[in-house]
Coordinates of C-alpha atoms in Angstrom, one line a residue:
X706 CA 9.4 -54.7 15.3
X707 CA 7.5 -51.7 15.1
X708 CA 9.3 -48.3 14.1
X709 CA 7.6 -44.9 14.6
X710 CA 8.8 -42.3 12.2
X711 CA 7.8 -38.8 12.6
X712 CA 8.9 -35.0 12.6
X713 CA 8.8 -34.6 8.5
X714 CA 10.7 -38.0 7.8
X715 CA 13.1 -36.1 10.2
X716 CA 15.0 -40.2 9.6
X717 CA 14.3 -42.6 7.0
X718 CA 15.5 -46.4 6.6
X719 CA 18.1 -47.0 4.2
X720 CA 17.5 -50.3 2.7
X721 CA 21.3 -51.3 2.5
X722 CA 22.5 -51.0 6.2
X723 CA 19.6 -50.3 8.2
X724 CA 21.6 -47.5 9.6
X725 CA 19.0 -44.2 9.4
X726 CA 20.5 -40.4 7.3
X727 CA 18.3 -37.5 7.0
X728 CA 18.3 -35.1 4.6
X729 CA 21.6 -32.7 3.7
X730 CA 21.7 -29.5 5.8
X731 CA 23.5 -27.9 3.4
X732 CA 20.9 -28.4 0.8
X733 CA 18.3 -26.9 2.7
X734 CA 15.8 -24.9 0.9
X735 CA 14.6 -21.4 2.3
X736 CA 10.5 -21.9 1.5
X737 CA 8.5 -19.1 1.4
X738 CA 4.5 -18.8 0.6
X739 CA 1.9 -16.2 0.5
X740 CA -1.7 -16.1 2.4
X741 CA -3.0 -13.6 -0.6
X742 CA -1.7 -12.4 -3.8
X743 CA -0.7 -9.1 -2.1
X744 CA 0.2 -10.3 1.3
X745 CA 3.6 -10.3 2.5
X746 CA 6.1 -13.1 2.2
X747 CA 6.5 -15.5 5.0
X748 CA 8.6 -17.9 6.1
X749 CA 7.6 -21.9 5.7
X750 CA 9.2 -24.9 6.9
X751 CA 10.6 -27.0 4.4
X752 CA 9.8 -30.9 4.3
X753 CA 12.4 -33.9 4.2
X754 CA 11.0 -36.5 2.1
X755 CA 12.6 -39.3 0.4
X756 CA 16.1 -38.0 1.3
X757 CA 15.4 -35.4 -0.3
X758 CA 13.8 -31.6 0.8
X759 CA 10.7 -29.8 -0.9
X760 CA 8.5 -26.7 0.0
X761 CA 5.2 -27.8 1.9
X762 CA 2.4 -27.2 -0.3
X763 CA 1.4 -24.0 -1.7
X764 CA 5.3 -23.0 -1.3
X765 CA 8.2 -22.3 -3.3
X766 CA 11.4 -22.1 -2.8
X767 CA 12.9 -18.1 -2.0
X768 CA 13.4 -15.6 -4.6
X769 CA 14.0 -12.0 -3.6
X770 CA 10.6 -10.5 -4.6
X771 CA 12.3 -6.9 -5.5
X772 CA 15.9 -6.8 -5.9
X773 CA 15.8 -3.1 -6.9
X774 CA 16.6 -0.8 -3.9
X775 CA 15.3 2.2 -6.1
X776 CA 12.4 2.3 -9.2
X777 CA 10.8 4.8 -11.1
X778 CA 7.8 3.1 -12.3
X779 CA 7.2 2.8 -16.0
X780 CA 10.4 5.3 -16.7
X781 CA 10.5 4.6 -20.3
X782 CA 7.1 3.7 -20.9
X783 CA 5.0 6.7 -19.5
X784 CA 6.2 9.9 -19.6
X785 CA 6.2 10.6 -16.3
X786 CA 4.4 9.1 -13.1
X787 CA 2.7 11.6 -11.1
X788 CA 1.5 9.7 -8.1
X789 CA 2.7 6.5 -6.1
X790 CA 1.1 3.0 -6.8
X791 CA -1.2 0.9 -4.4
X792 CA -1.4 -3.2 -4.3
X793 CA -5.0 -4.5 -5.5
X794 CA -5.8 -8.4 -5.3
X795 CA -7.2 -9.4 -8.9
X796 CA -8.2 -13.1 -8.6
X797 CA -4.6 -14.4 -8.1
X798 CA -2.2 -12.0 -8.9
X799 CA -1.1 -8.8 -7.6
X800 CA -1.4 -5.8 -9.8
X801 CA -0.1 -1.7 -9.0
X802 CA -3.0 0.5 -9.6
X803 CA -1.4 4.0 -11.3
X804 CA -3.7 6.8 -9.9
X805 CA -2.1 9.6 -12.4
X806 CA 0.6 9.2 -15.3
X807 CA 1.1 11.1 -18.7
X808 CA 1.7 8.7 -22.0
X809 CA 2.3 10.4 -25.0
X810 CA 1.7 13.6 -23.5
X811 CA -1.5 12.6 -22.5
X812 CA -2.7 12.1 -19.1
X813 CA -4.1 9.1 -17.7
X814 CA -5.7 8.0 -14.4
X815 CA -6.1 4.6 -12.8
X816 CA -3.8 2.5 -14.9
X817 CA -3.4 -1.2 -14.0
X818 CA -0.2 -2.8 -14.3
X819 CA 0.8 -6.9 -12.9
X820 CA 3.5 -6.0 -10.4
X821 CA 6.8 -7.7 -11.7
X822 CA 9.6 -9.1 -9.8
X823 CA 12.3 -6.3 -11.0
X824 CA 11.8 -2.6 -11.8
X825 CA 12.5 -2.8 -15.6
X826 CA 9.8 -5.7 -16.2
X827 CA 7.4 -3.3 -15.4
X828 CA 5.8 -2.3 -19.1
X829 CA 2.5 -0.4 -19.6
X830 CA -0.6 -2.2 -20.1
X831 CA -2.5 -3.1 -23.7
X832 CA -5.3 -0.6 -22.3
X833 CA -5.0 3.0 -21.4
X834 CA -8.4 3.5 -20.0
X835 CA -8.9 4.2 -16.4
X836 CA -10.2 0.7 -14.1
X837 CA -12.4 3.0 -11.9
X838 CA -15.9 4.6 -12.3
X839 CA -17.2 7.0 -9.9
X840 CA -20.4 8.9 -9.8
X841 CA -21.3 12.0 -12.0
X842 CA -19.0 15.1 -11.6
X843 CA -15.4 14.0 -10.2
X844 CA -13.1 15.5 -12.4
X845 CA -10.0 13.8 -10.2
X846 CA -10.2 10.2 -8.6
X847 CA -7.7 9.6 -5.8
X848 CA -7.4 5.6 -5.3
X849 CA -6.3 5.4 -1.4
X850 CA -6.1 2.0 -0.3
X851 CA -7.1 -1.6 -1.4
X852 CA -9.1 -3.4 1.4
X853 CA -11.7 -6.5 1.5
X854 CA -11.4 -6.4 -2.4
X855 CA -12.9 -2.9 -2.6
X856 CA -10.7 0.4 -2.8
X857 CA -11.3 3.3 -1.3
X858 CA -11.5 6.0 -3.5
X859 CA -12.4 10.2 -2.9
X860 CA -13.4 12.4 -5.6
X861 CA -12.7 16.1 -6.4
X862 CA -13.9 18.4 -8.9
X863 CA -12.5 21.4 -10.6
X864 CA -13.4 24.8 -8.8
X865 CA -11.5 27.8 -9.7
X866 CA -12.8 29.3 -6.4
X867 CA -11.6 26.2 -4.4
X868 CA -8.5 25.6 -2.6
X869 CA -5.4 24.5 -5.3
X870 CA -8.3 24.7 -8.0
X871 CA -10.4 21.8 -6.7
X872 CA -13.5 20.9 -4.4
X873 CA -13.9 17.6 -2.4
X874 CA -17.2 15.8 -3.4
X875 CA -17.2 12.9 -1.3
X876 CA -15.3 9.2 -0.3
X877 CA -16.5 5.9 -1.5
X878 CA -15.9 2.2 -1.7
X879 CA -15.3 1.2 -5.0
X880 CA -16.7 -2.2 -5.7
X881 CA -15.3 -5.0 -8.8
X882 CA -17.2 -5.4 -11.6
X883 CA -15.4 -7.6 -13.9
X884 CA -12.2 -5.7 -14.9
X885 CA -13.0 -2.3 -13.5
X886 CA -14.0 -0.9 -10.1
X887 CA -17.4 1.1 -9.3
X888 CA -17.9 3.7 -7.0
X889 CA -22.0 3.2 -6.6
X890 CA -22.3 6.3 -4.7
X891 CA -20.1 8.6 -2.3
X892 CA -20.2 7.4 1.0
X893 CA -18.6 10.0 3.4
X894 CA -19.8 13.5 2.8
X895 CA -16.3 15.6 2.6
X896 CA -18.0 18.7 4.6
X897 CA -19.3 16.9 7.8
X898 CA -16.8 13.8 7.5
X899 CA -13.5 12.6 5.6
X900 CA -12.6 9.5 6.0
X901 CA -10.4 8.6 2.8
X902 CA -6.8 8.7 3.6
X903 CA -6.3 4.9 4.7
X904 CA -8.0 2.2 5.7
X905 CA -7.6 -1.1 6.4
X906 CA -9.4 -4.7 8.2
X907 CA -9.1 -5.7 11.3
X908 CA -10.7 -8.5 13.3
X909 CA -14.5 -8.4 11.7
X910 CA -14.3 -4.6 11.0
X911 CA -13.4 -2.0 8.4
X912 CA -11.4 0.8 9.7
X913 CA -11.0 4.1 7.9
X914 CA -8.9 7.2 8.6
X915 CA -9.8 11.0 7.5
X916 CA -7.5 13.5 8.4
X917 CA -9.6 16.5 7.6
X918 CA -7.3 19.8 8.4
X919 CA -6.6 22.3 9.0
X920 CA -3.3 21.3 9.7
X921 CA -1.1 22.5 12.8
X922 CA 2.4 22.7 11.1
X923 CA 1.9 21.1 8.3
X924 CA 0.4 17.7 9.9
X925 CA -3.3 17.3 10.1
X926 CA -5.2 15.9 12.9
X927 CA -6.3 12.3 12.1
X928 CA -9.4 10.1 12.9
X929 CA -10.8 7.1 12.6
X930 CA -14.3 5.3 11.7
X931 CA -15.4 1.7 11.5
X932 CA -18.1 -0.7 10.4
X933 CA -18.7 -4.5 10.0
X934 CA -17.6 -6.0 7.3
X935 CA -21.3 -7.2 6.1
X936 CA -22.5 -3.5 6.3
X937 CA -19.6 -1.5 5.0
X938 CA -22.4 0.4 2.8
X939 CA -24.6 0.9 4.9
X940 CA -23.5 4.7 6.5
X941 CA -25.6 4.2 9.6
X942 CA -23.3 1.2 10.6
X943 CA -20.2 3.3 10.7
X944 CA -19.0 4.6 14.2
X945 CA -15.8 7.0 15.0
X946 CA -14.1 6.7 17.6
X947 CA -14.7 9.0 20.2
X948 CA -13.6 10.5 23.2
X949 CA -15.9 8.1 25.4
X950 CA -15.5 5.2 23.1
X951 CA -17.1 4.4 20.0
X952 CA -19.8 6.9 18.8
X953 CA -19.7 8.4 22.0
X954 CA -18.6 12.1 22.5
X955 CA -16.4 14.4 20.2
X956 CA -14.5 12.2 17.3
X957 CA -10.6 11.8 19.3
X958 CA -7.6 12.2 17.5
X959 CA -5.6 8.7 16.9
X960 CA -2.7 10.3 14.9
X961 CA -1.2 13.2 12.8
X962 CA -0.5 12.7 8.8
X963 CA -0.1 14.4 6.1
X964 CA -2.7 15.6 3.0
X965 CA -5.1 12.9 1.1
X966 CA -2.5 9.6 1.9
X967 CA -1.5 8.3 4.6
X968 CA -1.6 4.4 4.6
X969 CA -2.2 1.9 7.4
X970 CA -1.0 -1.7 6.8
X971 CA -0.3 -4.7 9.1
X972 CA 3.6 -4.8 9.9
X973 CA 4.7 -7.5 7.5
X974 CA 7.5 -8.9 9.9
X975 CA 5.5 -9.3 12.9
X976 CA 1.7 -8.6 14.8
X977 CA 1.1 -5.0 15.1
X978 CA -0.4 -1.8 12.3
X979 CA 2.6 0.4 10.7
X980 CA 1.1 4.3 9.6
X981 CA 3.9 6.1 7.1
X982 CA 3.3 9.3 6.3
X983 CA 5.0 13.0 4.7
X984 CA 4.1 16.0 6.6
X985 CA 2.6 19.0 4.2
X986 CA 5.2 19.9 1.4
X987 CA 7.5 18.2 3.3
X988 CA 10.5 16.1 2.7
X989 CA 11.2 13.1 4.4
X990 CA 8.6 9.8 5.3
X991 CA 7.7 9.2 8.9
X992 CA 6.7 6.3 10.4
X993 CA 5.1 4.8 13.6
X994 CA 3.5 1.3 14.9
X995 CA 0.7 0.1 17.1
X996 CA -1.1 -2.7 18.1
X997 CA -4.6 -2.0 17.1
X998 CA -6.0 0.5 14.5
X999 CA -7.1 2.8 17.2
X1000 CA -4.1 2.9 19.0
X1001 CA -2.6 4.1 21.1
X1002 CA 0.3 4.9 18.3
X1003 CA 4.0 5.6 19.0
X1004 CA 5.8 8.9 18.5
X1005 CA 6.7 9.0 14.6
X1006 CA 9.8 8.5 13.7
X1007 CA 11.8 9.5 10.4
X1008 CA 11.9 6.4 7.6
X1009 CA 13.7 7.9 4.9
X1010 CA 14.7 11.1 3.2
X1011 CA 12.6 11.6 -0.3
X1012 CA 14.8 12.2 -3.3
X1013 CA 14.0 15.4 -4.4
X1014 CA 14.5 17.4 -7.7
X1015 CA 18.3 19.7 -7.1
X1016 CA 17.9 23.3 -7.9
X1017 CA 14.0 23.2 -6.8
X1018 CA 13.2 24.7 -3.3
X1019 CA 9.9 24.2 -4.1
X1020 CA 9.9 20.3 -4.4
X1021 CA 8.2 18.1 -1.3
X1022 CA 7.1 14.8 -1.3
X1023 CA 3.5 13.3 -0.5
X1024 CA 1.0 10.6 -0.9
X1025 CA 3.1 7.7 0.1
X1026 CA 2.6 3.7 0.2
X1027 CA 3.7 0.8 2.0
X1028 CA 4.4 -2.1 -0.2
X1029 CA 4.2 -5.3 1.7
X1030 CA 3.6 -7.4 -1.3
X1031 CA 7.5 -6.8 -2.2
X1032 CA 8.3 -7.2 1.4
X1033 CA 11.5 -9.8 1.9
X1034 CA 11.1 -12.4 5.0
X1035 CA 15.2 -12.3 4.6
X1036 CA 15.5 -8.8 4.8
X1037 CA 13.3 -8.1 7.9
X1038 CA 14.4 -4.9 8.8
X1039 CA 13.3 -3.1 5.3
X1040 CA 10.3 -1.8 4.0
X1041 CA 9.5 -1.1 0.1
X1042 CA 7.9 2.4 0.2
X1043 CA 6.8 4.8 -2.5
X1044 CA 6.3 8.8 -2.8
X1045 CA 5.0 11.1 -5.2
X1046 CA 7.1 14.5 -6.0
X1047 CA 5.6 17.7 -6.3
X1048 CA 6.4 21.4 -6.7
X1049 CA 5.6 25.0 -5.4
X1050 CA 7.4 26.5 -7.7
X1051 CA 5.6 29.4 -10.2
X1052 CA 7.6 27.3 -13.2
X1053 CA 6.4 23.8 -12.0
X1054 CA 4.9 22.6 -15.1
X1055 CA 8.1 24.0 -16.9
X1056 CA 10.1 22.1 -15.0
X1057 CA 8.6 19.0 -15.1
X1058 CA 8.9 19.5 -18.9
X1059 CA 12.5 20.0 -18.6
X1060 CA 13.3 17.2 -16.0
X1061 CA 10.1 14.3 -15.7
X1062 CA 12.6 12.1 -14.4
X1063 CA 13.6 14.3 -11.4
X1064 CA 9.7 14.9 -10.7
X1065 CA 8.8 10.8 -11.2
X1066 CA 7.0 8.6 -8.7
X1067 CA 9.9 7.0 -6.4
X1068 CA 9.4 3.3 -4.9
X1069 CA 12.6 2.7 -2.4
X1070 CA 13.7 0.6 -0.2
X1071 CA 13.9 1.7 3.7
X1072 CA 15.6 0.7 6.4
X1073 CA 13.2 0.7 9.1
X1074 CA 14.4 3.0 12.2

C-alpha cells in the first residue's frame, strides 16, 4: 500500500501502532529570517520533521532584536552623540555608521559600530578614524542613507559668510573600498540641484530626494531624481520627476521634509515606502506612506514627540532615521526611530557641557499612528 505524505511531514508513521501524531502545537517555534543583514525581520514557517519542529533553512528561532524602548547610543563610551545612526550592510552583518560624536573631548565623524541586540552592548570601536573619504575641501560629511551598498553622502565646508557658518559643495555616492567608503567625486551640484536627503531602490532604479529650501514654515519642498542601477554615476542618466513626467517640465514636488534628513525606507510590515521626518527646529517626527517612491504620498501624520532638553526653549530635534533592521515581526505596529537634538540657544555649547546626556542622539521606539 502506497502512503503519500506531504504538507512539512504535517503526519508521520509511528512504528508501534501505525496510528499517525504530528508535531506538539504547543512547542511550536516562532521562526524568523532575514533577506539582508539590514533588512527587516520576517516571519517563516517553521517545519515538522521527525516529530519534532525546526526553522526552514537560513532561519532561527525568534529573539526580540531590540528589547530597549529607549537608547542613547554609546552613553558611556563617547561623550556625547551628536547625530542619529544609519544601517550599512558590511558583508554579513549590520553595522550603525556614527556621522558626528565627541570621545575624549575630541570630535569624531563617521564612526562604525556592529549594531548589537541591546542598548548597553553597544561599545565603541578599536578605531577612531572616520570610514568615509570625500573629495578635497569638505570640512563636514553628512552620511544620509545606505542604498545598493553605496551611501549617499553631501559635503559642506566652513564659510564664515555662509548660512550657520557653512557652504554646500556638492552630493555624492560613496563607493566600498575595503573597510572605508569613497566619495570619487560630487555628483549633484548643491547650486542647480540637491538631491541628498534620502534615497532608496526601487524596482531597477535608484531614487533620490533633495529638498532644497527655502522652506514655507519650517518644511521644505521636496523632490525626487532617478537613474538605473548600472549608471548611477553616470549624471546624464539621472531624471527628476517632473510636472509632465520624467525629465519633462519643471521638477514637481512629491513631499515636504525637514533640513539635510529625511529618510525613505520600504515599510517593514507590509508593501508600500514610509518618509519620517522633523519639520525645521521643530519638535516632534512625522510620518507618511505610499506606494511608490514618487507617490502620491499621504498627509503626514505625527509619530512621536522628541525628548527634549527641560529648561531649553531653544532645543528641536532633526535629522531622523528609520531603523528597520531592529524592526520586530511580533510587534508590527512599532517602528525603531532615531533623532538628533540641537539648540538655538546663545549658551548652546555651554549647555551641552553642562548636560551631554540631555543633548545625546535618541533611538526610540514608536508606536506607528
Amino acid at each position: 500500500m502506497l502512503v503519500l505524505l506531504s504538507g512539512c511531514y504535517a503526519s508521520h508513521q509511528h512504528a508501534g501502532d501505525g496510528g499517525t501524531t504530528t508535531c506538539d502545537p504547543a512547542t511550536r517555534p516562532t521562526c524568523v529570517t532575514r533577506a539582508a543583514p539590514c533588512d527587516p525581520l520576517q516571519l517563516a514557517a517553521p517545519l515538522c520533521d521527525a516529530l519534532a519542529w525546526r526553522c526552514p533553512e537560513g532561519a532561527r528561532e525568534h529573539v526580540a532584536p531590540w528589547p530597549d524602548d529607549r537608547c542613547l547610543p554609546l552613553e558611556g563610551d563617547a561623550d556625547i552623540v551628536h547625530e542619529a545612526p544609519i544601517a550599512i550592510p558590511l558583508d554579513d552583518r549590520c553595522a550603525w555608521l556614527l556621522p558626528a560624536l565627541e570621545h575624549d573631548g575630541a570630535p569624531r565623524a563617521h564612526v562604525r559600530v556592529d549594531v548589537a541586540r541591546t542598548c548597553d552592548a553597544l561599545a565603541l570601536p578599536a578605531s577612531l578614524e572616520p570610514v568615509i573619504t570625500t573629495p578635497d575641501g569638505a570640512d563636514l560629511v553628512g552620511a544620509q542613507a545606505a542604498v545598493d551598498g553605496r551611501v549617499l553622502v553631501r559635503g559642506w565646508a566652513f564659510d564664515p559668510d555662509a548660512g550657520f557658518g557653512v557652504r554646500a559643495l556638492g552630493v555624492g555616492l560613496a563607493r566600498r573600498e575595503g573597510e572605508r567608503f569613497v566619495v570619487p567625486d560630487w555628483l549633484f551640484d548643491p547650486d542647480t540641484e540637491d538631491f541628498g536627503d534620502a534615497a532608496i531602490v526601487f524596482e531597477d532604479h535608484l531614487y533620490a530626494y533633495g529638498c532644497p529650501g527655502p522652506p514655507e514654515w519650517l518644511e521644505e519642498d521636496c523632490f525626487v531624481a532617478r537613474a538605473p542601477l548600472d549608471a548611477v554615476d553616470d549624471r546624464d542618466a539621472w531624471q527628476v520627476l517632473g510636472e509632465r513626467g520624467w525629465g519633462e517640465g519643471a521638477p514637481r514636488r512629491v513631499f515636504g521634509s525637514g533640513p539635510h534628513r529625511g529618510p525613505v525606507v520600504r515599510d517593514p510590515r507590509g508593501p508600500g515606502l514610509l518618509h519620517v521626518y522633523a519639520i525645521g527646529f521643530g519638535e516632534r517626527l512625522e510620518i507618511q506612506r505610499a506606494d511608490r517612491p514618487e507617490g502620491p504620498w499621504s498627509a503626514p501624520r505625527p509619530l512621536i514627540d522628541c525628548e527634549l532638553p527641560e529648561g531649553d526653549p531653544e532645543a528641536y530635534c532633526a535629522g531622523p532615521g528609520i531603523h528597520v533592521e531592529l524592526f520586530d515581526p511580533l510587534r508590527p505596529d512599532a517602528l525603531v526611530v532615531s533623532y538628533s537634538i540641537g539648540t538655538l540657544a546663545p549658551d548652546g555649547p555651554e549647555r551641552r557641557a553642562r548636560d551631554p546626556r540631555a543633548y545625546h542622539a535618541r533611538v526610540v521606539r514608536a508606536s506607528r499612528p
